[in-house]
Amino acid sequence: MAFQDGGFIEDQQEWSSISYGWHPKSDMAYSGCGIIAIWNVLVDAGAISKKNASKVMKRLISHFERHGAVCGGYFGISVAALYLYLRRRFPKVSVTFRHDPFALNSFGLRHDVFVATVFNNAKNPLAGLHTVCITKSEKGYIVHNCYRKNAKGQWVCSPCYPKLSEALAHITANPGQVVVLGVEYFCGNVQF
């Protein structure tokens, strides 16, 4: 599992041995995407190191088991709980429900990192939800923990997309956008 090195987590499917919530079918591989998205935001903000990685992951799991686990974790974490967690730790967190590419791209320009929740399949909402972190670089937007493997069979992030709307459109094969949280770092004062 990647959290031990303090880097981005791309391999959620490998986390079935880590419990999350009280529902018998819930574990980090099945419903831990929200925790992994928050982890990846903290990595991007520079708040995680090799020294504190294990402690941070334990705190995240414990926090979201108590605050936000939907149906004991079976349906992951509520978006409201993700928002409140980020709001307590960063100077500015915004929410958008807009699906218009122009509005999304404008939202992308105003924030440093994003947590997006989408339907895995826009045509079949019963296929479940997935929450990811989207980081921003000079070249564009990168989706983390988006179920991709490279030619060597290693879990990897997405390619870099020039616009936030394009990154959102490639989270899964046919995503249906639900909500996007945008985080501004300002001075990078992250507390956890």
Coordinates of C-alpha atoms in Angstrom, one line a residue:
M1 CA 0.0 0.0 0.0
A2 CA 1.3 3.4 -1.1
F3 CA 0.6 5.4 2.1
Q4 CA 3.7 4.3 3.8
D5 CA 5.9 6.4 1.5
G6 CA 3.8 9.5 1.9
G7 CA 2.9 9.7 -1.8
F8 CA -0.4 9.8 -3.8
I9 CA -2.5 6.7 -3.4
E10 CA -3.6 5.2 -6.8
D11 CA -4.2 1.6 -5.7
Q12 CA -7.5 1.6 -3.8
Q13 CA -8.4 -1.9 -5.1
E14 CA -5.4 -3.3 -3.1
W15 CA -6.8 -2.0 0.2
S16 CA -9.3 -4.8 1.0
S17 CA -7.4 -5.8 4.2
I18 CA -7.9 -2.4 5.8
S19 CA -11.3 -2.1 7.5
Y20 CA -13.4 1.0 7.3
G21 CA -16.8 1.5 8.9
W22 CA -19.0 -1.1 10.7
H23 CA -20.9 -2.5 7.7
P24 CA -19.7 -6.1 7.0
K25 CA -19.1 -5.4 3.3
S26 CA -17.3 -2.1 3.9
D27 CA -13.5 -1.9 3.6
M28 CA -11.1 0.7 2.1
A29 CA -11.0 -1.1 -1.3
Y30 CA -14.8 -1.1 -1.5
S31 CA -15.8 2.3 0.0
G32 CA -12.6 4.2 1.0
C33 CA -12.3 6.4 -2.0
G34 CA -13.3 9.6 0.0
I35 CA -10.6 9.0 2.5
I36 CA -8.1 8.4 -0.2
A37 CA -9.2 11.6 -2.0
I38 CA -8.6 13.6 1.2
W39 CA -5.2 11.8 1.7
N40 CA -4.2 12.9 -1.8
V41 CA -5.2 16.5 -1.1
L42 CA -3.0 16.4 2.0
V43 CA -0.1 15.0 -0.1
D44 CA -0.5 17.7 -2.6
A45 CA -0.6 20.3 0.2
G46 CA 2.7 19.0 1.5
A47 CA 1.2 17.8 4.8
I48 CA 2.3 14.2 4.6
S49 CA 5.7 12.8 5.1
K50 CA 7.2 9.3 5.5
K51 CA 7.4 10.0 9.2
N52 CA 3.7 10.9 9.8
A53 CA 2.0 8.9 7.0
S54 CA 0.8 5.9 9.0
K55 CA -0.5 8.2 11.8
V56 CA -2.4 10.4 9.3
M57 CA -4.1 7.5 7.6
K58 CA -5.2 6.0 10.9
R59 CA -6.6 9.4 11.9
L60 CA -8.4 9.8 8.6
I61 CA -10.1 6.4 8.8
S62 CA -11.1 7.0 12.4
H63 CA -12.4 10.5 11.8
F64 CA -14.6 9.5 8.8
E65 CA -15.9 6.4 10.6
R66 CA -17.2 8.7 13.2
H67 CA -18.2 11.7 11.0
G68 CA -19.6 10.9 7.6
A69 CA -19.7 7.1 7.0
V70 CA -22.9 6.5 5.0
C71 CA -24.7 3.3 6.1
G72 CA -21.7 2.2 8.2
G73 CA -19.3 2.9 5.3
Y74 CA -21.1 0.7 2.8
F75 CA -21.9 3.8 0.7
G76 CA -18.6 5.5 1.5
I77 CA -18.5 9.0 3.0
S78 CA -20.9 11.9 2.6
V79 CA -19.8 14.8 0.5
A80 CA -20.8 17.1 3.4
A81 CA -18.3 15.3 5.7
L82 CA -15.6 15.7 3.1
Y83 CA -16.4 19.4 2.8
L84 CA -16.4 20.0 6.5
Y85 CA -13.1 18.2 7.0
L86 CA -11.4 20.3 4.3
R87 CA -13.1 23.5 5.5
R88 CA -11.5 23.1 9.0
R89 CA -8.0 22.7 7.5
F90 CA -7.8 25.1 4.5
P91 CA -8.5 28.8 4.2
K92 CA -11.0 28.4 1.4
V93 CA -13.2 25.6 0.1
S94 CA -15.9 26.0 -2.5
V95 CA -18.5 23.7 -3.9
T96 CA -19.9 23.5 -7.4
F97 CA -22.8 21.4 -8.8
R98 CA -22.4 23.0 -12.2
H99 CA -21.9 20.7 -15.2
D100 CA -21.2 23.4 -17.8
P101 CA -17.6 23.1 -19.1
F102 CA -17.1 26.8 -19.1
A103 CA -18.2 27.1 -15.5
L104 CA -16.1 24.1 -14.5
N105 CA -13.0 25.4 -16.2
S106 CA -13.5 28.8 -14.5
F107 CA -13.8 27.0 -11.2
G108 CA -10.6 25.1 -12.0
L109 CA -8.7 28.3 -12.5
R110 CA -9.7 29.6 -9.0
H111 CA -8.6 26.6 -6.9
D112 CA -5.5 24.6 -6.2
V113 CA -6.8 21.1 -5.8
F114 CA -10.2 19.4 -6.2
V115 CA -12.2 16.5 -4.7
A116 CA -14.8 15.3 -7.2
T117 CA -17.6 12.8 -6.6
V118 CA -19.1 11.2 -9.7
F119 CA -21.4 8.3 -10.6
N120 CA -19.2 5.5 -12.0
N121 CA -21.7 5.2 -14.9
A122 CA -23.8 8.2 -15.9
K123 CA -26.4 5.9 -17.5
N124 CA -26.6 3.6 -14.5
P125 CA -26.5 5.4 -11.1
L126 CA -26.8 2.0 -9.4
A127 CA -23.2 1.3 -10.5
G128 CA -22.1 3.4 -7.5
L129 CA -20.2 6.6 -6.8
H130 CA -16.5 7.3 -6.8
T131 CA -14.6 10.2 -5.2
V132 CA -11.2 11.3 -6.5
C133 CA -8.6 14.0 -5.9
I134 CA -7.7 16.1 -8.9
T135 CA -4.4 18.0 -8.6
K136 CA -3.3 20.9 -10.7
S137 CA 0.1 21.6 -12.3
E138 CA 1.5 24.0 -14.9
K139 CA 0.5 21.5 -17.6
G140 CA -3.0 20.9 -16.4
Y141 CA -5.2 18.6 -14.2
I142 CA -4.3 15.0 -13.0
V143 CA -6.9 12.6 -11.6
H144 CA -5.7 10.4 -8.7
N145 CA -7.1 7.0 -7.8
C146 CA -9.0 6.6 -11.1
Y147 CA -8.7 2.9 -11.6
R148 CA -5.9 3.0 -14.1
K149 CA -2.9 0.7 -14.6
N150 CA 0.2 1.2 -16.8
A151 CA 1.7 -1.3 -19.2
K152 CA 3.7 -2.9 -16.3
G153 CA 0.4 -3.5 -14.3
Q154 CA 1.1 -0.7 -11.7
W155 CA -1.7 1.6 -10.5
V156 CA -1.1 5.1 -11.9
C157 CA -2.8 8.5 -12.0
S158 CA -4.5 9.8 -15.2
P159 CA -2.7 11.6 -17.9
C160 CA -2.6 15.4 -17.6
Y161 CA -5.7 17.1 -19.0
P162 CA -5.6 20.8 -20.1
K163 CA -8.9 21.7 -18.5
L164 CA -10.8 20.7 -15.4
S165 CA -13.9 19.7 -17.4
E166 CA -11.8 17.2 -19.4
A167 CA -10.3 15.7 -16.2
L168 CA -13.8 15.2 -14.8
A169 CA -14.9 13.6 -18.0
H170 CA -12.2 11.0 -17.7
I171 CA -12.5 9.8 -14.1
T172 CA -14.2 6.6 -15.3
A173 CA -15.3 5.4 -18.7
N174 CA -18.6 7.2 -18.5
P175 CA -18.8 9.3 -15.4
G176 CA -21.8 11.3 -14.2
Q177 CA -20.7 14.3 -12.3
V178 CA -22.3 14.9 -8.9
V179 CA -20.3 17.6 -7.0
V180 CA -16.8 19.2 -7.1
L181 CA -15.1 20.7 -4.1
G182 CA -12.3 23.2 -4.8
V183 CA -9.6 24.0 -2.3
E184 CA -7.4 27.1 -2.1
Y185 CA -4.1 26.7 -0.2
F186 CA -3.1 30.4 0.1
C187 CA -0.1 30.0 2.5
G188 CA -0.4 26.2 2.8
N189 CA -1.3 26.2 6.5
V190 CA -2.6 22.7 6.8
Q191 CA -3.5 21.3 10.2
F192 CA -4.7 17.8 11.0

